[in-house]
Amino acid sequence: MDTQEITGKLIKTIYRNDDNQFTVGVFKLYTLQEKDITVTGYFPKFKKDLLVALTGTYIEHPRYGMQFQVQSYRRILPTDRESIIAYLGSPIFKGIGKAFAQRIVDALGDDALNRIKDDITLIRSIKGYTPAKETALHEGLVLAGESEEALRFFTTHGLGIRNIMRLERVYGTGVLAVVQENPYRLAEEVDGIGFVTADKLAMSMGIEPDDPRRLRAALMSMVMDECMRTGDSYVEGEALEARFAKEFGELSANFDVTRLDCLRQRKLIQKDNRIFHLSQYANERAIAAYFETFPIDRLEPIDPSRLSHELELLQDRLGITYDETQIQAITTFFERDITILTGGPGTGKTTVVGAMLALYKTLYSTSSVMCCAPTGRAAKRMFELTETPSMTIHALLKWDLESNTFGKNESDPLSVDCLIIDEFSMVDTWLFGNLLKASPNVKKILIVGDADQLPSVSPGSVLRDLMASQRFPVIALNHIYRQKEGSDVIELAHRIRTGRTDLDGLTKDIRWIDASAVDVKQIVLELVKAALEKGYGVNDLQVLAPMYNRQAGIDALNHAMQKEVNPPSAEKRELQVGYVTFREGDKILQLKNQPNDDVYNGDIGILIEVIPASEDENKQNRLVVDFDGRIVEYTGELFAHITLAYAISIHKSQGSEYPIVILPVLNEQKIMLKRRLLYTAITRASKSLILIGEHSAFRYGLSRIDETPRKTCLTDYLVNGLEL
């Protein structure tokens, strides 16, 4: 339908999403009939009595009838004397009143509104003036006008509404001036807007390809992109110069000039031949600086004889006898301010941590203790096993998704005496740096992790670096406590850690099925069908795969398993999002943290409802997922935060355990197969492991010890100080 403009006032709001400003409301047309119509779209809260012009199209909703879909808006300012007085005296301008409004028009004439917008100080000579009245006029005329102008500008230049909301949140009403001065600031200062988005905006504004601002932003982006790709904390100068030349070789762009500009502005940091993004440089140094003074205050020491006595009582009560290394770990935890506890599966890490917590609560009865982990599933498991408050690190620090900042920090620190961090191999430099910034009051830290698992997805190798510094006591649990269930899986994990690649004798809980890539899908389906027929639930078994594409990749396996486990049905609604079909009853994987919904990267839930746009009052498709009692709704851009979870990546499985793991290992995956990856996948199985594929691929992967360790500086800082 043709675009139209309607004029009137918003008299009632039916629905509003404050996160993205999507609104459904009743609009009274400014006509003789003053007809009410329903309007929908993205726009701010209009103040009562504000006359606005809405541009958009009429659409007929199958359930709610005719509606006006808003594309843009603008305020209509009155131009005649009586209307201006009525407007300024309305509730839009708190405290102005009719008398002062009349004096404004008497003094400034019929062009009073535009004159005030241009120079607010004109009202200071008018009788009855107060600073509060100036503020009301400034907010109602000047700032509101700037916000509308910014919205029109960004919409014209192709920026989506969600990104516009991000900009306004960071810059407020001054956003337009910021962007017009340098649009590349957005890539640096607004989380969720990278170089590509800022560059698209800049190009549409007519900025030249070789503009120094563009080159600086590109170079900073290259450093961070390369660190995210490799996991390193810095990029070597020659590698960065080569990439810069490849990208901008056709332009009159000088790498050294751009590099020095970034260094002068401290956007990048260079030490010898190492070039750091400021965030990586600052967080490594913040971690090292923290341990220079940690702890600021210590807990009262515990008499060794009392600790020994309480430990004996605990063993009697639980019917457990701790071995020498476990007792050493427990003793070290109480004797030292920080302890690192490592070990593979089945070595009793959780048992030892449970003992530490039980004794801590007895010996420090008035002291506070908190457990945390990088993933929601790991935090939940810690709580279930220790009965101690536990949450994700992001939740503990009150992370804000939109701004990518933490509510807990140096200004508002954690009120915790003892901090226990589980699954620490997954923790990156940025996250640990921010956790420590919020922990000046912490008196004791326990770090728990398996150094043989995959390192963090983001830059850093924090667990390795802390251990390598030899600054902190490290207790390694190596003895395997065989259990009735899962002992073969634990034995295989131990063999991998010691360099063995055979499966000899491991037939109780581990099964190997020879298969080529073309056979894997059908074998997986048969295994899943058999497990379900034996009474296992869909959450009891998890397929893990190293890659998304190929014949036995995650995407292909998810599609096939969905048809087997949750086939199309007239009783189940479904929604197509890209190449993924979401169907009621599907197993769903969370891909990104959503702290406001208490759901985090790696969480798995069930899709319980699909609501099509035709039945939604906001005309949006909606998916409703149940994460163990936490009900989360997804619309629009949030669809990208979830995917099917019948098969997931090994990286996404970290921090979780599943009774049955099915793992394809094939030569077509060779590029991904490495010892740590396979070790991490295998150790996700708590009871049974089924390997499908080619022995040569399995042996090849186990023979590939991860190539060159990540390039970081944290160990050097911890050993040699911050003067490096």
XYZ file of C-alpha atoms in Angstrom:
724
model
C 0.000 0.000 0.000
C 1.075 3.626 -0.528
C 2.877 5.495 2.235
C 0.678 8.063 3.966
C 0.995 10.657 6.719
C -1.536 11.021 9.514
C -1.661 13.692 12.215
C -2.998 13.444 15.736
C -2.232 12.463 19.327
C -1.444 9.139 20.991
C -4.149 8.845 23.634
C -3.609 5.284 24.894
C -0.777 2.728 24.929
C -1.946 -0.882 24.613
C 1.496 -2.488 24.613
C 5.060 -1.245 24.816
C 8.461 -2.962 24.834
C 10.834 -0.542 26.536
C 13.891 -2.438 25.280
C 13.247 -1.711 21.590
C 10.386 0.873 21.831
C 7.923 -1.276 19.858
C 4.506 0.174 20.663
C 0.865 -0.589 19.998
C -1.405 2.336 20.767
C -4.612 4.215 20.085
C -4.154 7.364 18.002
C -6.781 10.134 17.748
C -6.708 11.691 14.292
C -6.496 15.500 14.075
C -9.556 15.813 11.842
C -13.121 17.004 12.216
C -14.258 13.445 12.997
C -11.341 12.859 15.467
C -11.477 9.132 14.688
C -9.474 6.668 16.805
C -7.182 4.185 15.013
C -4.681 1.587 16.155
C -1.030 2.375 15.377
C 1.967 0.055 15.687
C 5.688 0.595 15.279
C 8.913 1.743 16.901
C 8.615 5.183 18.489
C 9.259 6.831 21.883
C 6.776 7.573 24.616
C 4.890 10.603 23.340
C 3.892 13.007 26.060
C 0.233 13.710 26.599
C -1.228 16.349 24.239
C 1.767 16.193 21.867
C 0.620 16.607 18.262
C 2.592 14.331 15.933
C 2.644 13.356 12.271
C 3.118 9.633 11.600
C 4.326 8.318 8.264
C 3.501 4.711 7.327
C 0.962 2.414 5.723
C -2.457 1.047 6.555
C -2.566 -2.737 6.906
C -5.410 -5.095 7.696
C -4.635 -7.416 10.588
C -6.608 -10.697 10.354
C -7.512 -10.563 14.026
C -7.359 -6.893 15.031
C -8.597 -5.215 11.875
C -7.237 -2.081 10.205
C -4.040 -0.663 11.705
C -1.518 2.001 10.774
C 2.049 0.687 10.670
C 4.424 3.525 11.585
C 7.685 3.977 9.680
C 8.712 7.412 10.999
C 7.338 10.328 12.973
C 7.745 14.042 13.572
C 6.246 16.535 15.969
C 3.855 19.182 14.730
C 4.627 22.502 16.381
C 1.802 25.066 16.516
C 2.304 28.342 14.628
C -0.527 30.663 15.726
C -0.458 32.633 18.973
C -3.270 30.880 20.847
C -2.091 27.393 19.889
C 1.483 28.164 20.972
C 0.270 29.442 24.360
C -1.905 26.364 24.820
C 1.002 24.100 23.794
C 3.559 25.688 26.136
C 1.014 25.711 28.970
C 0.185 22.007 28.512
C 1.483 19.180 30.784
C 4.254 18.566 28.241
C 6.162 21.437 29.853
C 5.963 20.882 33.579
C 5.784 24.091 35.624
C 5.401 26.534 32.713
C 1.704 27.312 33.070
C -0.530 29.459 30.898
C 0.599 32.822 32.337
C 4.324 32.265 31.695
C 3.523 30.747 28.297
C 1.661 33.938 27.361
C 4.606 36.090 28.494
C 6.942 33.965 26.326
C 4.833 34.573 23.224
C 4.488 38.278 24.068
C 8.279 38.561 24.304
C 9.341 36.281 21.420
C 6.426 36.451 19.020
C 4.752 33.776 16.918
C 8.145 32.220 16.137
C 8.761 31.646 19.851
C 9.177 27.867 19.607
C 11.887 27.936 16.963
C 13.663 30.818 18.694
C 13.739 28.871 21.979
C 15.067 25.793 20.183
C 17.874 27.890 18.730
C 18.712 29.751 21.957
C 17.131 28.646 25.219
C 18.715 31.563 27.117
C 16.184 33.983 25.535
C 13.643 33.097 28.229
C 15.893 34.187 31.096
C 14.852 37.837 30.815
C 11.124 37.020 30.976
C 9.315 37.760 34.236
C 8.691 34.622 36.254
C 11.717 32.776 34.874
C 13.234 29.966 36.967
C 15.946 27.407 36.135
C 13.330 24.654 36.475
C 11.241 26.260 33.713
C 14.318 26.481 31.500
C 14.970 22.778 32.066
C 11.365 21.889 31.176
C 11.547 23.853 27.923
C 14.981 22.466 27.104
C 13.803 18.862 27.559
C 10.489 19.351 25.779
C 11.709 21.357 22.792
C 15.465 21.107 22.317
C 16.290 17.570 23.421
C 13.135 16.004 22.026
C 13.770 17.691 18.709
C 17.339 16.392 18.628
C 16.121 12.854 19.331
C 13.636 12.982 16.463
C 16.210 14.406 14.090
C 18.631 11.634 15.051
C 16.014 8.952 14.436
C 15.242 10.313 10.972
C 18.963 10.574 10.178
C 19.800 7.008 11.205
C 16.743 5.547 9.518
C 17.681 7.338 6.297
C 21.175 5.881 6.474
C 19.962 2.315 6.951
C 20.566 1.757 10.662
C 18.074 -0.642 12.266
C 15.865 0.344 15.177
C 17.697 -1.912 17.658
C 21.018 -0.301 16.857
C 19.449 3.153 17.103
C 18.263 2.251 20.601
C 21.812 1.153 21.485
C 23.194 4.499 20.318
C 20.691 6.536 22.303
C 21.408 4.487 25.384
C 25.125 5.283 25.167
C 25.062 8.885 23.908
C 21.631 10.170 24.906
C 20.183 13.062 22.959
C 23.609 14.129 21.717
C 23.943 11.024 19.576
C 23.546 12.797 16.231
C 26.396 15.212 16.884
C 28.644 12.329 17.923
C 27.931 10.303 14.806
C 28.223 13.216 12.417
C 31.607 14.082 13.939
C 32.944 10.505 13.705
C 30.677 7.513 12.985
C 33.569 5.136 13.657
C 33.337 5.894 17.363
C 30.344 3.560 17.397
C 32.479 0.488 16.672
C 34.654 1.295 19.666
C 32.119 2.602 22.171
C 28.806 0.831 21.475
C 28.638 -2.877 22.167
C 26.862 -4.771 19.407
C 27.969 -2.348 16.702
C 31.162 -3.449 15.014
C 33.340 -1.955 12.320
C 31.169 -3.310 9.487
C 28.026 -1.550 10.746
C 29.855 1.703 11.526
C 31.565 1.575 8.133
C 28.278 1.066 6.298
C 26.850 4.108 8.074
C 29.977 6.156 7.347
C 30.001 5.235 3.651
C 26.340 6.235 3.319
C 27.275 9.585 4.892
C 29.867 10.131 2.169
C 33.047 9.575 4.168
C 36.010 8.778 1.922
C 37.472 5.224 1.893
C 40.912 6.494 2.927
C 39.649 8.785 5.690
C 42.073 8.493 8.661
C 39.148 7.842 11.009
C 38.147 4.833 8.912
C 41.690 3.478 8.756
C 42.161 3.790 12.530
C 38.864 2.026 13.227
C 39.720 -0.718 10.748
C 43.123 -1.313 12.324
C 41.640 -1.563 15.822
C 39.020 -3.966 14.509
C 41.715 -6.091 12.855
C 43.610 -6.436 16.132
C 40.525 -7.554 18.037
C 39.322 -9.846 15.238
C 42.696 -11.554 15.061
C 42.812 -12.023 18.839
C 39.309 -13.486 18.808
C 40.343 -15.871 16.022
C 43.545 -17.094 17.661
C 42.850 -16.607 21.362
C 46.045 -14.568 21.651
C 46.260 -11.376 23.709
C 48.130 -9.465 21.023
C 49.052 -9.442 17.330
C 52.616 -9.322 16.063
C 53.422 -6.220 14.049
C 54.338 -7.928 10.762
C 51.163 -10.005 10.689
C 49.024 -6.934 11.335
C 50.817 -4.919 8.648
C 50.292 -7.713 6.121
C 46.576 -7.862 6.824
C 46.258 -4.084 6.646
C 48.043 -4.053 3.270
C 45.753 -6.787 1.946
C 42.662 -4.823 2.965
C 43.743 -1.298 2.004
C 46.545 -1.835 -0.488
C 44.614 -0.107 -3.264
C 44.206 3.056 -1.185
C 46.784 5.669 -0.286
C 46.871 4.216 3.235
C 50.068 4.113 5.257
C 50.165 1.391 7.918
C 52.755 3.084 10.125
C 50.920 6.404 10.094
C 47.651 4.704 11.073
C 49.374 2.571 13.718
C 51.068 5.585 15.307
C 47.746 7.474 15.317
C 46.148 4.591 17.234
C 49.064 4.411 19.645
C 49.001 8.181 20.314
C 45.294 7.959 21.102
C 45.917 4.837 23.251
C 43.411 2.860 21.229
C 46.162 0.307 20.669
C 49.175 -0.431 22.848
C 52.527 -1.574 21.479
C 55.269 -3.287 23.480
C 58.248 -4.275 21.346
C 56.693 -6.080 18.368
C 53.450 -6.908 20.169
C 50.362 -4.836 19.423
C 47.485 -5.058 21.891
C 43.903 -3.900 21.785
C 43.532 -1.674 24.847
C 40.936 -3.961 26.476
C 43.189 -7.035 26.318
C 46.209 -5.115 27.545
C 44.291 -3.528 30.420
C 42.651 -6.739 31.627
C 45.841 -8.810 31.725
C 47.496 -6.058 33.737
C 44.442 -5.683 35.988
C 44.619 -9.389 36.856
C 48.308 -9.171 37.697
C 47.816 -5.956 39.700
C 45.012 -7.561 41.716
C 47.278 -10.323 42.950
C 49.971 -7.838 43.957
C 47.795 -6.760 46.890
C 45.395 -9.709 47.342
C 43.959 -10.083 49.876
C 43.596 -6.642 51.355
C 42.140 -8.267 54.489
C 42.678 -11.878 55.519
C 40.382 -14.305 57.274
C 41.389 -15.316 60.764
C 43.721 -18.345 60.475
C 42.328 -21.709 61.557
C 44.242 -23.747 64.118
C 45.568 -26.851 62.270
C 44.462 -29.175 65.057
C 40.908 -27.848 64.884
C 40.862 -28.260 61.089
C 42.116 -31.823 61.434
C 39.467 -32.588 64.059
C 36.610 -31.132 61.974
C 37.870 -33.017 58.906
C 37.766 -36.300 60.817
C 34.218 -35.570 61.962
C 33.195 -34.770 58.376
C 34.662 -38.039 57.056
C 32.826 -40.006 59.754
C 29.572 -38.212 58.992
C 29.827 -38.761 55.224
C 31.419 -42.199 55.350
C 34.309 -40.963 53.182
C 38.045 -41.351 53.628
C 39.954 -38.682 51.729
C 43.323 -39.648 50.272
C 46.567 -37.825 50.921
C 46.299 -35.481 47.925
C 42.687 -34.612 48.718
C 43.600 -33.803 52.330
C 46.487 -31.690 51.036
C 44.042 -29.781 48.821
C 41.644 -29.187 51.719
C 44.451 -28.103 54.043
C 45.959 -25.791 51.415
C 42.576 -24.149 50.835
C 42.441 -23.119 54.505
C 46.111 -22.206 54.810
C 46.466 -20.115 51.660
C 44.527 -17.151 50.300
C 44.229 -18.615 46.807
C 44.280 -22.259 45.720
C 44.111 -23.820 42.249
C 42.551 -27.297 42.130
C 42.914 -29.255 38.886
C 42.206 -32.768 37.707
C 40.375 -34.775 35.097
C 36.985 -36.473 35.415
C 36.604 -39.029 38.181
C 39.452 -37.625 40.267
C 37.172 -36.240 42.960
C 37.313 -32.477 42.341
C 33.658 -32.036 43.265
C 34.024 -34.259 46.345
C 36.953 -32.188 47.566
C 35.195 -28.879 46.887
C 32.186 -30.182 48.799
C 34.420 -30.946 51.772
C 36.034 -27.516 51.594
C 32.638 -25.822 51.627
C 31.257 -27.953 54.447
C 34.299 -27.201 56.601
C 34.307 -23.516 55.641
C 30.703 -23.127 56.798
C 31.653 -24.736 60.110
C 34.933 -22.929 60.682
C 33.785 -19.536 59.352
C 30.107 -19.667 60.270
C 29.531 -15.931 59.879
C 31.495 -15.581 56.642
C 29.923 -15.406 53.180
C 30.825 -17.786 50.354
C 29.719 -17.761 46.708
C 30.243 -20.269 43.900
C 30.228 -19.216 40.271
C 30.945 -20.699 36.846
C 31.064 -19.491 33.230
C 27.877 -21.342 32.188
C 24.419 -21.711 33.638
C 24.519 -25.507 33.577
C 27.860 -25.604 35.412
C 26.585 -23.180 38.046
C 23.411 -25.212 38.502
C 25.414 -28.434 38.900
C 27.656 -26.770 41.497
C 24.605 -25.703 43.506
C 23.070 -29.181 43.337
C 26.289 -30.855 44.507
C 27.336 -28.395 47.213
C 24.049 -26.770 48.343
C 25.910 -23.451 48.231
C 24.668 -20.332 46.401
C 25.966 -20.548 42.839
C 25.412 -18.529 39.698
C 27.052 -17.626 36.427
C 29.883 -15.123 36.589
C 27.843 -12.785 34.375
C 24.866 -12.965 36.738
C 27.079 -12.498 39.798
C 28.522 -9.335 38.258
C 25.082 -8.107 37.097
C 26.058 -7.990 33.435
C 24.016 -5.698 31.169
C 23.450 -7.185 27.709
C 22.885 -3.941 25.817
C 25.899 -2.025 27.124
C 28.145 -5.049 27.773
C 29.039 -3.619 31.172
C 28.861 -4.994 34.700
C 26.823 -3.546 37.546
C 29.313 -4.961 40.046
C 32.720 -3.300 39.751
C 35.206 -1.153 41.665
C 32.460 1.324 42.575
C 29.953 -1.322 43.682
C 31.986 -4.404 44.686
C 30.807 -7.860 45.665
C 30.119 -8.482 49.348
C 31.684 -11.940 49.414
C 34.457 -13.276 51.647
C 35.187 -16.514 49.790
C 34.840 -16.983 46.031
C 34.885 -20.388 44.326
C 35.135 -20.428 40.525
C 34.364 -23.715 38.755
C 35.062 -24.757 35.124
C 37.832 -22.187 35.094
C 39.409 -23.385 31.839
C 36.535 -21.602 30.072
C 37.192 -18.219 31.710
C 38.831 -15.632 29.445
C 41.003 -12.650 30.325
C 38.228 -10.067 29.975
C 35.769 -11.941 32.203
C 38.325 -12.755 34.907
C 39.645 -9.206 34.858
C 36.158 -7.840 35.472
C 35.457 -10.421 38.171
C 38.575 -9.347 40.062
C 37.761 -5.654 39.650
C 34.558 -6.361 41.581
C 36.347 -8.437 44.235
C 38.439 -6.095 46.433
C 36.604 -7.423 49.495
C 37.213 -11.099 48.707
C 39.573 -12.758 51.176
C 39.896 -16.269 49.762
C 39.683 -17.667 46.216
C 39.438 -21.252 45.017
C 39.909 -21.890 41.288
C 38.700 -25.266 39.996
C 39.330 -26.496 36.469
C 40.650 -29.131 34.114
C 43.731 -27.786 32.346
C 43.393 -30.403 29.581
C 40.023 -29.093 28.385
C 39.557 -26.560 25.618
C 40.643 -23.014 26.525
C 38.224 -20.094 26.551
C 36.545 -19.086 23.300
C 37.634 -15.473 23.784
C 41.281 -14.356 24.120
C 43.456 -15.545 26.953
C 44.695 -18.706 28.608
C 44.096 -17.703 32.190
C 44.192 -21.083 33.947
C 47.414 -22.064 32.170
C 48.999 -18.671 32.867
C 48.137 -18.711 36.579
C 49.583 -22.199 36.937
C 52.700 -21.389 34.882
C 53.502 -18.373 37.052
C 54.106 -20.662 40.064
C 52.788 -17.826 42.209
C 49.918 -19.900 43.573
C 49.594 -23.365 45.107
C 48.334 -25.881 42.540
C 46.904 -29.198 43.738
C 46.495 -31.727 40.920
C 44.161 -34.669 41.574
C 45.315 -37.592 39.455
C 43.943 -40.705 41.143
C 40.860 -42.067 39.400
C 38.089 -43.212 41.710
C 36.323 -45.869 39.663
C 32.585 -45.840 39.970
C 30.004 -48.398 38.965
C 28.901 -46.127 36.150
C 31.113 -44.216 33.760
C 34.421 -45.806 34.750
C 35.382 -46.612 31.138
C 34.798 -43.011 30.107
C 36.981 -41.807 32.952
C 39.658 -44.359 32.072
C 39.677 -43.196 28.436
C 39.979 -39.564 29.536
C 42.941 -40.524 31.739
C 44.584 -42.382 28.859
C 44.206 -39.347 26.605
C 45.818 -37.109 29.233
C 48.816 -39.444 29.367
C 49.163 -39.757 25.596
C 47.514 -43.128 24.924
C 45.113 -43.423 21.978
C 43.776 -46.989 22.300
C 40.366 -48.246 23.401
C 41.631 -51.671 24.511
C 39.403 -53.228 27.151
C 36.988 -50.294 27.261
C 33.816 -52.129 26.264
C 31.516 -51.652 29.274
C 30.531 -48.024 28.870
C 32.180 -47.132 25.573
C 31.071 -48.374 22.176
C 32.830 -47.872 18.880
C 30.909 -48.106 15.591
C 32.887 -48.150 12.351
C 31.300 -45.826 9.809
C 32.042 -43.505 6.922
C 30.678 -39.973 6.805
C 27.787 -41.005 4.593
C 26.622 -43.613 7.150
C 26.790 -41.490 10.309
C 23.410 -39.809 10.039
C 21.480 -43.083 9.770
C 23.475 -44.699 12.574
C 22.803 -41.739 14.864
C 19.084 -41.972 14.122
C 19.047 -45.685 14.933
C 20.900 -45.108 18.193
C 18.555 -42.306 19.224
C 15.473 -44.361 18.349
C 16.784 -47.323 20.366
C 17.561 -45.130 23.377
C 14.113 -43.564 23.344
C 12.479 -46.996 23.111
C 14.463 -48.065 26.199
C 12.949 -45.196 28.157
C 15.663 -42.564 27.892
C 14.486 -38.989 27.423
C 15.642 -36.573 24.775
C 17.729 -34.744 27.392
C 19.517 -37.933 28.464
C 21.489 -38.177 25.229
C 23.495 -35.553 23.414
C 25.116 -35.685 20.001
C 28.331 -33.655 19.838
C 30.130 -32.783 16.620
C 33.236 -30.748 15.760
C 31.760 -28.911 12.732
C 28.503 -27.374 11.565
C 28.711 -28.307 7.893
C 29.507 -31.541 6.013
C 27.504 -34.767 5.869
C 27.899 -35.510 9.573
C 27.913 -31.882 10.710
C 25.743 -30.297 13.372
C 23.254 -28.785 10.929
C 22.648 -32.051 9.043
C 22.351 -34.079 12.249
C 19.948 -31.600 13.831
C 17.703 -31.676 10.779
C 17.670 -35.475 10.683
C 17.181 -35.924 14.427
C 14.371 -33.385 14.546
C 12.438 -35.461 11.998
C 13.029 -38.603 14.087
C 12.467 -37.215 17.580
C 9.926 -34.466 16.882
C 8.380 -34.953 13.416
C 5.846 -32.570 11.849
C 2.383 -32.880 13.318
C -0.954 -31.171 12.845
C -0.973 -30.692 16.616
C 2.361 -28.886 16.679
C 2.990 -25.417 15.341
C 6.280 -24.531 13.711
C 8.154 -21.469 12.503
C 10.793 -21.255 9.781
C 13.726 -18.977 10.689
C 16.351 -18.995 7.973
C 17.227 -22.622 7.288
C 16.055 -23.799 10.739
C 12.515 -24.981 11.426
C 11.498 -24.494 15.052
C 8.689 -26.864 16.095
C 6.839 -27.124 19.391
C 8.541 -29.817 21.440
C 12.009 -29.155 19.988
C 15.137 -29.292 22.090
C 16.627 -25.770 22.062
C 20.165 -24.490 22.665
C 20.829 -20.970 23.943
C 23.692 -19.374 21.986
C 24.138 -16.053 23.815
C 23.785 -14.763 27.357
C 20.452 -13.099 28.190
C 20.886 -12.023 31.820
C 17.526 -10.291 32.035
C 15.873 -13.654 31.328
C 18.305 -15.625 33.520
C 19.318 -17.777 30.560
C 22.904 -18.192 29.403
C 25.089 -19.466 26.604
C 24.944 -23.292 26.581
C 21.626 -23.671 28.419
C 19.256 -26.244 26.914
C 15.457 -26.027 27.031
C 12.277 -27.180 25.291
C 10.237 -25.107 22.837
C 6.767 -25.122 24.380
C 4.859 -22.689 22.156
C 5.022 -21.115 18.713
C 2.861 -18.002 18.348
C 2.481 -16.790 14.747
C 2.366 -13.070 13.999
C -1.269 -13.405 12.898
C -2.252 -14.252 16.480
C 0.095 -11.883 18.268
C -1.190 -8.449 19.263
C 2.192 -6.960 18.288
C 2.223 -8.685 14.898
C 5.453 -10.491 15.769
C 6.269 -14.176 15.548
C 7.125 -15.499 18.988
C 8.812 -18.601 20.346
C 8.408 -19.596 23.998
C 11.085 -21.845 25.520
C 11.132 -23.548 28.912
C 14.603 -23.729 30.499
C 13.985 -25.865 33.586
C 11.117 -23.659 34.714
C 12.471 -20.369 33.364
C 10.089 -19.335 30.576
C 11.761 -17.160 27.937
C 10.139 -15.503 24.906
C 11.954 -14.782 21.646
C 10.978 -12.366 18.883
C 12.716 -10.789 15.914
C 16.456 -10.430 16.405
C 16.393 -12.717 19.454
C 15.738 -15.699 17.168
C 19.472 -15.588 16.444
C 20.105 -16.411 20.128
C 18.745 -19.966 19.832
C 19.075 -23.033 17.622
C 18.190 -26.723 17.699
C 20.046 -28.731 20.340
C 19.751 -32.354 19.239
C 23.335 -31.980 18.025
C 25.604 -29.225 19.351
C 29.233 -28.199 19.047
C 31.825 -29.504 21.492
C 32.632 -25.919 22.492
C 28.990 -25.300 23.436
C 28.957 -28.468 25.560
C 31.681 -27.251 27.926
C 30.511 -26.966 31.491
C 27.787 -29.589 30.929
C 27.437 -33.345 31.390
C 25.062 -35.773 29.682
C 24.302 -39.419 30.599
C 24.900 -40.543 27.002
C 27.164 -38.800 24.486
C 27.244 -39.740 20.787
C 30.365 -38.439 19.057
C 31.103 -38.736 15.311
C 34.871 -38.772 14.587
C 35.624 -38.638 10.859
C 38.429 -37.800 8.485
C 36.243 -35.115 6.889
C 36.545 -33.258 10.208
C 40.354 -33.426 10.305
C 40.819 -29.675 10.251
C 39.070 -29.489 13.646
C 40.263 -32.680 15.324
C 42.720 -32.106 18.159
C 43.454 -33.814 21.465
C 41.836 -31.150 23.653
C 38.692 -31.088 21.528
C 38.212 -34.854 21.705
C 39.121 -34.922 25.403
C 36.527 -32.226 26.138
C 33.845 -34.092 24.157
C 34.577 -37.442 25.797
C 34.510 -35.985 29.314
C 30.983 -34.642 28.751
C 29.661 -38.225 29.111
C 28.705 -39.101 32.684
C 27.664 -42.700 31.925
C 28.048 -43.884 28.340
C 29.982 -42.829 25.248
C 29.296 -43.933 21.676
C 31.986 -43.121 19.102
C 31.034 -43.351 15.434
C 33.498 -43.057 12.600
C 36.999 -43.880 11.483
C 39.787 -45.089 13.786
C 42.349 -43.243 11.696
C 40.540 -39.944 12.374
C 40.362 -40.707 16.102
C 44.084 -41.496 16.300
C 44.911 -38.453 14.163
C 42.947 -36.121 16.418
C 44.506 -37.497 19.596
C 47.977 -37.144 18.081
C 47.420 -33.449 17.413
C 48.382 -31.715 20.602
C 47.147 -28.142 20.261
C 49.652 -26.169 18.265
C 51.594 -23.231 19.649
C 50.188 -22.112 23.024
C 48.233 -18.892 22.985
C 50.386 -15.794 23.040
C 49.694 -13.956 26.275
C 51.599 -11.788 28.749
C 49.812 -12.617 31.988
C 52.436 -15.098 33.215
C 55.211 -12.563 32.590
C 53.315 -9.887 34.517
C 52.723 -12.252 37.445
C 56.383 -13.324 37.566
C 58.246 -10.163 36.611
C 55.839 -7.371 37.520
C 53.994 -4.782 35.485
C 57.032 -2.871 34.229
C 57.281 -5.102 31.148
